[in-house]
mmCIF file with all atom_site columns, C-alpha atoms in Angstrom:
data_model
loop_
_atom_site.group_PDB
_atom_site.id
_atom_site.type_symbol
_atom_site.label_atom_id
_atom_site.label_alt_id
_atom_site.label_comp_id
_atom_site.label_asym_id
_atom_site.label_entity_id
_atom_site.label_seq_id
_atom_site.pdbx_PDB_ins_code
_atom_site.Cartn_x
_atom_site.Cartn_y
_atom_site.Cartn_z
_atom_site.occupancy
_atom_site.B_iso_or_equiv
_atom_site.pdbx_formal_charge
_atom_site.auth_seq_id
_atom_site.auth_comp_id
_atom_site.auth_asym_id
_atom_site.auth_atom_id
_atom_site.pdbx_PDB_model_num
ATOM 1   C CA . UNK O 1 1   ? -45.467 -98.366  79.786 1.00 90.00 ? 1   UNK O CA 1
ATOM 2   C CA . UNK O 1 2   ? -45.472 -101.761 81.517 1.00 94.00 ? 2   UNK O CA 1
ATOM 3   C CA . UNK O 1 3   ? -43.822 -104.544 79.504 1.00 94.00 ? 3   UNK O CA 1
ATOM 4   C CA . UNK O 1 4   ? -43.257 -108.176 80.392 1.00 95.00 ? 4   UNK O CA 1
ATOM 5   C CA . UNK O 1 5   ? -40.525 -109.900 78.361 1.00 95.00 ? 5   UNK O CA 1
ATOM 6   C CA . UNK O 1 6   ? -40.858 -113.685 78.411 1.00 95.00 ? 6   UNK O CA 1
ATOM 7   C CA . UNK O 1 7   ? -37.865 -115.517 76.934 1.00 93.00 ? 7   UNK O CA 1
ATOM 8   C CA . UNK O 1 8   ? -35.835 -118.492 78.141 1.00 92.00 ? 8   UNK O CA 1
ATOM 9   C CA . UNK O 1 9   ? -32.563 -117.122 76.735 1.00 91.00 ? 9   UNK O CA 1
ATOM 10  C CA . UNK O 1 10  ? -31.174 -115.089 79.618 1.00 92.00 ? 10  UNK O CA 1
ATOM 11  C CA . UNK O 1 11  ? -28.704 -113.140 77.490 1.00 91.00 ? 11  UNK O CA 1
ATOM 12  C CA . UNK O 1 12  ? -31.354 -112.006 74.971 1.00 89.00 ? 12  UNK O CA 1
ATOM 13  C CA . UNK O 1 13  ? -33.859 -111.204 77.696 1.00 91.00 ? 13  UNK O CA 1
ATOM 14  C CA . UNK O 1 14  ? -31.248 -109.289 79.686 1.00 90.00 ? 14  UNK O CA 1
ATOM 15  C CA . UNK O 1 15  ? -30.069 -107.304 76.666 1.00 91.00 ? 15  UNK O CA 1
ATOM 16  C CA . UNK O 1 16  ? -33.623 -106.317 75.711 1.00 90.00 ? 16  UNK O CA 1
ATOM 17  C CA . UNK O 1 17  ? -34.435 -105.343 79.281 1.00 90.00 ? 17  UNK O CA 1
ATOM 18  C CA . UNK O 1 18  ? -31.254 -103.260 79.582 1.00 91.00 ? 18  UNK O CA 1
ATOM 19  C CA . UNK O 1 19  ? -31.924 -101.476 76.295 1.00 90.00 ? 19  UNK O CA 1
ATOM 20  C CA . UNK O 1 20  ? -35.553 -100.700 77.044 1.00 90.00 ? 20  UNK O CA 1
ATOM 21  C CA . UNK O 1 21  ? -34.860 -99.688  80.655 1.00 90.00 ? 21  UNK O CA 1
ATOM 22  C CA . UNK O 1 22  ? -32.636 -96.901  79.307 1.00 89.00 ? 22  UNK O CA 1
ATOM 23  C CA . UNK O 1 23  ? -35.918 -95.181  78.398 1.00 87.00 ? 23  UNK O CA 1
ATOM 24  C CA . UNK O 1 24  ? -37.622 -94.051  81.647 1.00 90.00 ? 24  UNK O CA 1
ATOM 25  C CA . UNK O 1 25  ? -41.086 -94.426  80.086 1.00 89.00 ? 25  UNK O CA 1
ATOM 26  C CA . UNK O 1 26  ? -40.705 -98.227  80.154 1.00 90.00 ? 26  UNK O CA 1
ATOM 27  C CA . UNK O 1 27  ? -41.322 -100.330 83.254 1.00 94.00 ? 27  UNK O CA 1
ATOM 28  C CA . UNK O 1 28  ? -39.883 -103.756 82.440 1.00 95.00 ? 28  UNK O CA 1
ATOM 29  C CA . UNK O 1 29  ? -40.396 -107.123 84.124 1.00 95.00 ? 29  UNK O CA 1
ATOM 30  C CA . UNK O 1 30  ? -39.153 -110.452 82.868 1.00 95.00 ? 30  UNK O CA 1
ATOM 31  C CA . UNK O 1 31  ? -39.928 -114.157 83.020 1.00 95.00 ? 31  UNK O CA 1
ATOM 32  C CA . UNK O 1 32  ? -38.220 -117.247 81.669 1.00 94.00 ? 32  UNK O CA 1
ATOM 33  C CA . UNK O 1 33  ? -41.170 -119.512 80.863 1.00 94.00 ? 33  UNK O CA 1
ATOM 34  C CA . UNK O 1 34  ? -44.967 -119.554 80.635 1.00 94.00 ? 34  UNK O CA 1
ATOM 35  C CA . UNK O 1 35  ? -45.640 -120.601 84.262 1.00 95.00 ? 35  UNK O CA 1
ATOM 36  C CA . UNK O 1 36  ? -43.429 -117.798 85.643 1.00 95.00 ? 36  UNK O CA 1
ATOM 37  C CA . UNK O 1 37  ? -45.022 -115.334 83.182 1.00 95.00 ? 37  UNK O CA 1
ATOM 38  C CA . UNK O 1 38  ? -48.487 -116.287 84.430 1.00 96.00 ? 38  UNK O CA 1
ATOM 39  C CA . UNK O 1 39  ? -47.376 -115.825 88.057 1.00 96.00 ? 39  UNK O CA 1
ATOM 40  C CA . UNK O 1 40  ? -45.857 -112.420 87.214 1.00 96.00 ? 40  UNK O CA 1
ATOM 41  C CA . UNK O 1 41  ? -49.023 -111.284 85.416 1.00 96.00 ? 41  UNK O CA 1
ATOM 42  C CA . UNK O 1 42  ? -51.199 -112.380 88.337 1.00 96.00 ? 42  UNK O CA 1
ATOM 43  C CA . UNK O 1 43  ? -48.913 -110.613 90.809 1.00 96.00 ? 43  UNK O CA 1
ATOM 44  C CA . UNK O 1 44  ? -48.014 -107.408 88.890 1.00 95.00 ? 44  UNK O CA 1
ATOM 45  C CA . UNK O 1 45  ? -50.274 -107.280 85.862 1.00 80.00 ? 45  UNK O CA 1
ATOM 46  C CA . UNK O 1 46  ? -51.962 -106.878 83.642 1.00 94.00 ? 46  UNK O CA 1
ATOM 47  C CA . UNK O 1 47  ? -49.148 -105.440 81.527 1.00 95.00 ? 47  UNK O CA 1
ATOM 48  C CA . UNK O 1 48  ? -49.580 -102.899 78.724 1.00 92.00 ? 48  UNK O CA 1
ATOM 49  C CA . UNK O 1 49  ? -47.912 -105.503 76.509 1.00 93.00 ? 49  UNK O CA 1
ATOM 50  C CA . UNK O 1 50  ? -46.326 -108.929 76.880 1.00 94.00 ? 50  UNK O CA 1
ATOM 51  C CA . UNK O 1 51  ? -43.536 -109.965 74.504 1.00 94.00 ? 51  UNK O CA 1
ATOM 52  C CA . UNK O 1 52  ? -43.648 -113.767 74.445 1.00 93.00 ? 52  UNK O CA 1
ATOM 53  C CA . UNK O 1 53  ? -41.014 -116.007 72.851 1.00 91.00 ? 53  UNK O CA 1
ATOM 54  C CA . UNK O 1 54  ? -42.646 -118.606 70.582 1.00 86.00 ? 54  UNK O CA 1
ATOM 55  C CA . UNK O 1 55  ? -40.157 -121.397 71.432 1.00 85.00 ? 55  UNK O CA 1
ATOM 56  C CA . UNK O 1 56  ? -40.512 -121.352 75.188 1.00 86.00 ? 56  UNK O CA 1
ATOM 57  C CA . UNK O 1 57  ? -40.839 -123.929 77.959 1.00 80.00 ? 57  UNK O CA 1
ATOM 58  C CA . UNK O 1 58  ? -44.527 -124.243 78.781 1.00 78.00 ? 58  UNK O CA 1
ATOM 59  C CA . UNK O 1 59  ? -45.811 -122.980 75.415 1.00 82.00 ? 59  UNK O CA 1
ATOM 60  C CA . UNK O 1 60  ? -47.261 -126.364 74.398 1.00 81.00 ? 60  UNK O CA 1
ATOM 61  C CA . UNK O 1 61  ? -47.953 -125.218 70.846 1.00 77.00 ? 61  UNK O CA 1
ATOM 62  C CA . UNK O 1 62  ? -50.049 -122.082 71.096 1.00 85.00 ? 62  UNK O CA 1
ATOM 63  C CA . UNK O 1 63  ? -51.800 -123.086 74.336 1.00 90.00 ? 63  UNK O CA 1
ATOM 64  C CA . UNK O 1 64  ? -49.284 -121.002 76.299 1.00 91.00 ? 64  UNK O CA 1
ATOM 65  C CA . UNK O 1 65  ? -50.141 -117.996 74.146 1.00 91.00 ? 65  UNK O CA 1
ATOM 66  C CA . UNK O 1 66  ? -53.846 -118.459 74.883 1.00 91.00 ? 66  UNK O CA 1
ATOM 67  C CA . UNK O 1 67  ? -53.150 -118.704 78.628 1.00 94.00 ? 67  UNK O CA 1
ATOM 68  C CA . UNK O 1 68  ? -51.017 -115.544 78.633 1.00 94.00 ? 68  UNK O CA 1
ATOM 69  C CA . UNK O 1 69  ? -53.623 -113.637 76.590 1.00 93.00 ? 69  UNK O CA 1
ATOM 70  C CA . UNK O 1 70  ? -56.347 -114.652 79.071 1.00 94.00 ? 70  UNK O CA 1
ATOM 71  C CA . UNK O 1 71  ? -54.193 -113.746 82.080 1.00 96.00 ? 71  UNK O CA 1
ATOM 72  C CA . UNK O 1 72  ? -53.281 -110.329 80.623 1.00 94.00 ? 72  UNK O CA 1
ATOM 73  C CA . UNK O 1 73  ? -56.973 -109.352 80.583 1.00 91.00 ? 73  UNK O CA 1
ATOM 74  C CA . UNK O 1 74  ? -57.285 -108.267 76.958 1.00 83.00 ? 74  UNK O CA 1
ATOM 75  C CA . UNK O 1 75  ? -54.114 -106.215 76.796 1.00 90.00 ? 75  UNK O CA 1
ATOM 76  C CA . UNK O 1 76  ? -51.824 -107.081 73.873 1.00 90.00 ? 76  UNK O CA 1
ATOM 77  C CA . UNK O 1 77  ? -49.535 -110.092 73.752 1.00 91.00 ? 77  UNK O CA 1
ATOM 78  C CA . UNK O 1 78  ? -46.996 -110.157 70.911 1.00 89.00 ? 78  UNK O CA 1
ATOM 79  C CA . UNK O 1 79  ? -45.205 -113.325 69.899 1.00 87.00 ? 79  UNK O CA 1
ATOM 80  C CA . UNK O 1 80  ? -41.488 -113.106 69.208 1.00 86.00 ? 80  UNK O CA 1
ATOM 81  C CA . UNK O 1 81  ? -39.525 -115.623 67.101 1.00 83.00 ? 81  UNK O CA 1
ATOM 82  C CA . UNK O 1 82  ? -36.610 -115.995 64.781 1.00 75.00 ? 82  UNK O CA 1
ATOM 83  C CA . UNK O 1 83  ? -37.684 -119.253 63.179 1.00 73.00 ? 83  UNK O CA 1
ATOM 84  C CA . UNK O 1 84  ? -41.473 -119.573 63.029 1.00 66.00 ? 84  UNK O CA 1
ATOM 85  C CA . UNK O 1 85  ? -43.186 -119.948 59.669 1.00 68.00 ? 85  UNK O CA 1
ATOM 86  C CA . UNK O 1 86  ? -45.835 -117.674 58.193 1.00 69.00 ? 86  UNK O CA 1
ATOM 87  C CA . UNK O 1 87  ? -48.394 -120.413 58.922 1.00 73.00 ? 87  UNK O CA 1
ATOM 88  C CA . UNK O 1 88  ? -47.505 -120.338 62.618 1.00 74.00 ? 88  UNK O CA 1
ATOM 89  C CA . UNK O 1 89  ? -47.644 -116.532 62.589 1.00 75.00 ? 89  UNK O CA 1
ATOM 90  C CA . UNK O 1 90  ? -51.070 -116.577 60.945 1.00 75.00 ? 90  UNK O CA 1
ATOM 91  C CA . UNK O 1 91  ? -52.379 -119.121 63.449 1.00 78.00 ? 91  UNK O CA 1
ATOM 92  C CA . UNK O 1 92  ? -50.997 -117.068 66.350 1.00 80.00 ? 92  UNK O CA 1
ATOM 93  C CA . UNK O 1 93  ? -52.740 -113.957 65.062 1.00 79.00 ? 93  UNK O CA 1
ATOM 94  C CA . UNK O 1 94  ? -56.027 -115.870 64.767 1.00 79.00 ? 94  UNK O CA 1
ATOM 95  C CA . UNK O 1 95  ? -55.522 -117.043 68.374 1.00 82.00 ? 95  UNK O CA 1
ATOM 96  C CA . UNK O 1 96  ? -55.401 -113.429 69.497 1.00 83.00 ? 96  UNK O CA 1
ATOM 97  C CA . UNK O 1 97  ? -51.737 -112.415 69.351 1.00 85.00 ? 97  UNK O CA 1
ATOM 98  C CA . UNK O 1 98  ? -51.469 -108.661 68.777 1.00 85.00 ? 98  UNK O CA 1
ATOM 99  C CA . UNK O 1 99  ? -48.443 -109.141 66.525 1.00 83.00 ? 99  UNK O CA 1
ATOM 100 C CA . UNK O 1 100 ? -45.806 -111.618 65.492 1.00 82.00 ? 100 UNK O CA 1
ATOM 101 C CA . UNK O 1 101 ? -42.388 -109.957 65.651 1.00 84.00 ? 101 UNK O CA 1
ATOM 102 C CA . UNK O 1 102 ? -39.087 -111.193 64.268 1.00 80.00 ? 102 UNK O CA 1
ATOM 103 C CA . UNK O 1 103 ? -36.054 -111.624 66.497 1.00 81.00 ? 103 UNK O CA 1
ATOM 104 C CA . UNK O 1 104 ? -33.951 -110.496 63.539 1.00 77.00 ? 104 UNK O CA 1
ATOM 105 C CA . UNK O 1 105 ? -35.358 -106.951 63.586 1.00 76.00 ? 105 UNK O CA 1
ATOM 106 C CA . UNK O 1 106 ? -33.155 -104.176 64.966 1.00 80.00 ? 106 UNK O CA 1
ATOM 107 C CA . UNK O 1 107 ? -33.819 -103.516 68.650 1.00 84.00 ? 107 UNK O CA 1
ATOM 108 C CA . UNK O 1 108 ? -34.872 -99.906  68.008 1.00 82.00 ? 108 UNK O CA 1
ATOM 109 C CA . UNK O 1 109 ? -37.446 -101.116 65.467 1.00 81.00 ? 109 UNK O CA 1
ATOM 110 C CA . UNK O 1 110 ? -38.712 -103.615 68.050 1.00 83.00 ? 110 UNK O CA 1
ATOM 111 C CA . UNK O 1 111 ? -39.119 -100.780 70.576 1.00 84.00 ? 111 UNK O CA 1
ATOM 112 C CA . UNK O 1 112 ? -41.070 -98.757  68.014 1.00 81.00 ? 112 UNK O CA 1
ATOM 113 C CA . UNK O 1 113 ? -43.292 -101.716 67.102 1.00 82.00 ? 113 UNK O CA 1
ATOM 114 C CA . UNK O 1 114 ? -44.044 -102.424 70.776 1.00 85.00 ? 114 UNK O CA 1
ATOM 115 C CA . UNK O 1 115 ? -44.933 -98.767  71.325 1.00 83.00 ? 115 UNK O CA 1
ATOM 116 C CA . UNK O 1 116 ? -47.166 -98.775  68.228 1.00 79.00 ? 116 UNK O CA 1
ATOM 117 C CA . UNK O 1 117 ? -48.951 -101.925 69.342 1.00 81.00 ? 117 UNK O CA 1
ATOM 118 C CA . UNK O 1 118 ? -49.684 -100.445 72.766 1.00 81.00 ? 118 UNK O CA 1
ATOM 119 C CA . UNK O 1 119 ? -50.597 -96.924  71.684 1.00 72.00 ? 119 UNK O CA 1
ATOM 120 C CA . UNK O 1 120 ? -52.532 -97.635  68.521 1.00 54.00 ? 120 UNK O CA 1
ATOM 121 C CA . UNK O 1 121 ? -53.092 -101.397 68.591 1.00 50.00 ? 121 UNK O CA 1
ATOM 122 C CA . UNK O 1 122 ? -52.111 -101.257 64.915 1.00 42.00 ? 122 UNK O CA 1
ATOM 123 C CA . UNK O 1 123 ? -53.924 -99.547  62.101 1.00 37.00 ? 123 UNK O CA 1
ATOM 124 C CA . UNK O 1 124 ? -56.890 -101.034 60.348 1.00 29.00 ? 124 UNK O CA 1
ATOM 125 C CA . UNK O 1 125 ? -56.742 -102.047 56.714 1.00 25.00 ? 125 UNK O CA 1
ATOM 126 C CA . UNK O 1 126 ? -60.214 -102.681 55.396 1.00 26.00 ? 126 UNK O CA 1
ATOM 127 C CA . UNK O 1 127 ? -60.548 -105.086 52.462 1.00 27.00 ? 127 UNK O CA 1
ATOM 128 C CA . UNK O 1 128 ? -62.751 -104.078 49.548 1.00 29.00 ? 128 UNK O CA 1
ATOM 129 C CA . UNK O 1 129 ? -65.517 -106.484 50.544 1.00 31.00 ? 129 UNK O CA 1
ATOM 130 C CA . UNK O 1 130 ? -66.047 -105.005 54.010 1.00 32.00 ? 130 UNK O CA 1
ATOM 131 C CA . UNK O 1 131 ? -69.576 -104.053 53.027 1.00 32.00 ? 131 UNK O CA 1
ATOM 132 C CA . UNK O 1 132 ? -70.314 -107.747 52.618 1.00 33.00 ? 132 UNK O CA 1
ATOM 133 C CA . UNK O 1 133 ? -69.445 -108.276 56.281 1.00 37.00 ? 133 UNK O CA 1
ATOM 134 C CA . UNK O 1 134 ? -65.815 -109.377 56.004 1.00 37.00 ? 134 UNK O CA 1
ATOM 135 C CA . UNK O 1 135 ? -63.831 -108.491 59.132 1.00 43.00 ? 135 UNK O CA 1
ATOM 136 C CA . UNK O 1 136 ? -61.219 -105.738 59.044 1.00 49.00 ? 136 UNK O CA 1
ATOM 137 C CA . UNK O 1 137 ? -57.602 -106.885 59.117 1.00 61.00 ? 137 UNK O CA 1
ATOM 138 C CA . UNK O 1 138 ? -55.342 -105.262 61.706 1.00 69.00 ? 138 UNK O CA 1
ATOM 139 C CA . UNK O 1 139 ? -52.003 -104.140 60.249 1.00 75.00 ? 139 UNK O CA 1
ATOM 140 C CA . UNK O 1 140 ? -49.116 -102.628 62.151 1.00 77.00 ? 140 UNK O CA 1
ATOM 141 C CA . UNK O 1 141 ? -47.750 -99.334  60.847 1.00 79.00 ? 141 UNK O CA 1
ATOM 142 C CA . UNK O 1 142 ? -44.701 -101.225 59.503 1.00 84.00 ? 142 UNK O CA 1
ATOM 143 C CA . UNK O 1 143 ? -46.952 -103.679 57.624 1.00 83.00 ? 143 UNK O CA 1
ATOM 144 C CA . UNK O 1 144 ? -48.836 -100.754 56.109 1.00 83.00 ? 144 UNK O CA 1
ATOM 145 C CA . UNK O 1 145 ? -45.535 -99.207  54.944 1.00 86.00 ? 145 UNK O CA 1
ATOM 146 C CA . UNK O 1 146 ? -44.494 -102.493 53.329 1.00 87.00 ? 146 UNK O CA 1
ATOM 147 C CA . UNK O 1 147 ? -47.936 -102.894 51.737 1.00 85.00 ? 147 UNK O CA 1
ATOM 148 C CA . UNK O 1 148 ? -47.599 -99.403  50.230 1.00 84.00 ? 148 UNK O CA 1
ATOM 149 C CA . UNK O 1 149 ? -44.264 -100.462 48.716 1.00 86.00 ? 149 UNK O CA 1
ATOM 150 C CA . UNK O 1 150 ? -45.856 -103.609 47.296 1.00 85.00 ? 150 UNK O CA 1
ATOM 151 C CA . UNK O 1 151 ? -48.687 -101.533 45.797 1.00 82.00 ? 151 UNK O CA 1
ATOM 152 C CA . UNK O 1 152 ? -46.040 -99.292  44.211 1.00 81.00 ? 152 UNK O CA 1
ATOM 153 C CA . UNK O 1 153 ? -44.440 -102.366 42.609 1.00 84.00 ? 153 UNK O CA 1
ATOM 154 C CA . UNK O 1 154 ? -41.260 -102.221 44.716 1.00 87.00 ? 154 UNK O CA 1
ATOM 155 C CA . UNK O 1 155 ? -39.150 -105.282 45.451 1.00 90.00 ? 155 UNK O CA 1
ATOM 156 C CA . UNK O 1 156 ? -38.308 -106.252 49.022 1.00 89.00 ? 156 UNK O CA 1
ATOM 157 C CA . UNK O 1 157 ? -34.830 -104.775 48.482 1.00 92.00 ? 157 UNK O CA 1
ATOM 158 C CA . UNK O 1 158 ? -36.311 -101.451 47.305 1.00 92.00 ? 158 UNK O CA 1
ATOM 159 C CA . UNK O 1 159 ? -38.751 -101.351 50.223 1.00 91.00 ? 159 UNK O CA 1
ATOM 160 C CA . UNK O 1 160 ? -35.902 -102.062 52.648 1.00 91.00 ? 160 UNK O CA 1
ATOM 161 C CA . UNK O 1 161 ? -33.846 -99.236  51.186 1.00 92.00 ? 161 UNK O CA 1
ATOM 162 C CA . UNK O 1 162 ? -36.767 -96.788  51.311 1.00 90.00 ? 162 UNK O CA 1
ATOM 163 C CA . UNK O 1 163 ? -37.605 -97.668  54.938 1.00 89.00 ? 163 UNK O CA 1
ATOM 164 C CA . UNK O 1 164 ? -33.953 -97.955  56.008 1.00 89.00 ? 164 UNK O CA 1
ATOM 165 C CA . UNK O 1 165 ? -34.414 -101.572 57.129 1.00 86.00 ? 165 UNK O CA 1
ATOM 166 C CA . UNK O 1 166 ? -32.645 -104.841 56.518 1.00 88.00 ? 166 UNK O CA 1
ATOM 167 C CA . UNK O 1 167 ? -34.121 -106.817 53.647 1.00 87.00 ? 167 UNK O CA 1
ATOM 168 C CA . UNK O 1 168 ? -34.658 -109.821 55.959 1.00 86.00 ? 168 UNK O CA 1
ATOM 169 C CA . UNK O 1 169 ? -36.871 -107.636 58.182 1.00 85.00 ? 169 UNK O CA 1
ATOM 170 C CA . UNK O 1 170 ? -38.939 -106.599 55.162 1.00 87.00 ? 170 UNK O CA 1
ATOM 171 C CA . UNK O 1 171 ? -39.276 -110.227 54.028 1.00 86.00 ? 171 UNK O CA 1
ATOM 172 C CA . UNK O 1 172 ? -40.450 -111.333 57.493 1.00 83.00 ? 172 UNK O CA 1
ATOM 173 C CA . UNK O 1 173 ? -42.926 -108.434 57.543 1.00 85.00 ? 173 UNK O CA 1
ATOM 174 C CA . UNK O 1 174 ? -44.171 -109.545 54.102 1.00 84.00 ? 174 UNK O CA 1
ATOM 175 C CA . UNK O 1 175 ? -44.705 -113.120 55.345 1.00 83.00 ? 175 UNK O CA 1
ATOM 176 C CA . UNK O 1 176 ? -46.783 -111.864 58.254 1.00 81.00 ? 176 UNK O CA 1
ATOM 177 C CA . UNK O 1 177 ? -48.646 -109.432 55.997 1.00 81.00 ? 177 UNK O CA 1
ATOM 178 C CA . UNK O 1 178 ? -49.463 -112.197 53.505 1.00 80.00 ? 178 UNK O CA 1
ATOM 179 C CA . UNK O 1 179 ? -50.689 -114.405 56.357 1.00 77.00 ? 179 UNK O CA 1
ATOM 180 C CA . UNK O 1 180 ? -52.966 -111.637 57.662 1.00 76.00 ? 180 UNK O CA 1
ATOM 181 C CA . UNK O 1 181 ? -54.309 -110.915 54.174 1.00 75.00 ? 181 UNK O CA 1
ATOM 182 C CA . UNK O 1 182 ? -54.555 -114.652 53.426 1.00 71.00 ? 182 UNK O CA 1
ATOM 183 C CA . UNK O 1 183 ? -52.599 -114.321 50.177 1.00 73.00 ? 183 UNK O CA 1
ATOM 184 C CA . UNK O 1 184 ? -49.517 -116.125 48.854 1.00 71.00 ? 184 UNK O CA 1
ATOM 185 C CA . UNK O 1 185 ? -47.498 -113.433 47.076 1.00 70.00 ? 185 UNK O CA 1
ATOM 186 C CA . UNK O 1 186 ? -46.982 -109.747 46.287 1.00 72.00 ? 186 UNK O CA 1
ATOM 187 C CA . UNK O 1 187 ? -49.363 -109.518 43.303 1.00 69.00 ? 187 UNK O CA 1
ATOM 188 C CA . UNK O 1 188 ? -52.177 -111.016 45.395 1.00 64.00 ? 188 UNK O CA 1
ATOM 189 C CA . UNK O 1 189 ? -51.468 -108.585 48.249 1.00 67.00 ? 189 UNK O CA 1
#
């Protein structure tokens, strides 16, 4: 699987590359900003997935995301951030990002999410008013697991325990889930 990691923090980028390169099924390239990512995609791409830091030189809001999506010829681009709000995540998803992933998630969970995005492009959750022409909402497998916990009336702490995740990861997943579903809280979800 071809992955391009685009992050201006050399230590983070290097650590992710080293971890993922330990799996021979990954072919990893890296870039430090949007212009170098675009050059790499033109030269070596398109990639099966691009992992793009949200706070990156050359991003210029979400314009950098749009440029990378266009350059990667329809293959998924996932945004990656530790500080972005649910509003930013929702906007990024509407702009075409395949996912919005948290930098606080465990690296093995990140690997699984990237694999899921590439292999399945997420699962589809269809709202009740699909017959009226509303578009389907794409949920990642992790978002579906969290949604099932919400439907069962579980707290974020209970969901985290059941899924063997950190509670902060579950809360970030909930924020992204709420943004995708265009709701404000668990009862609405």
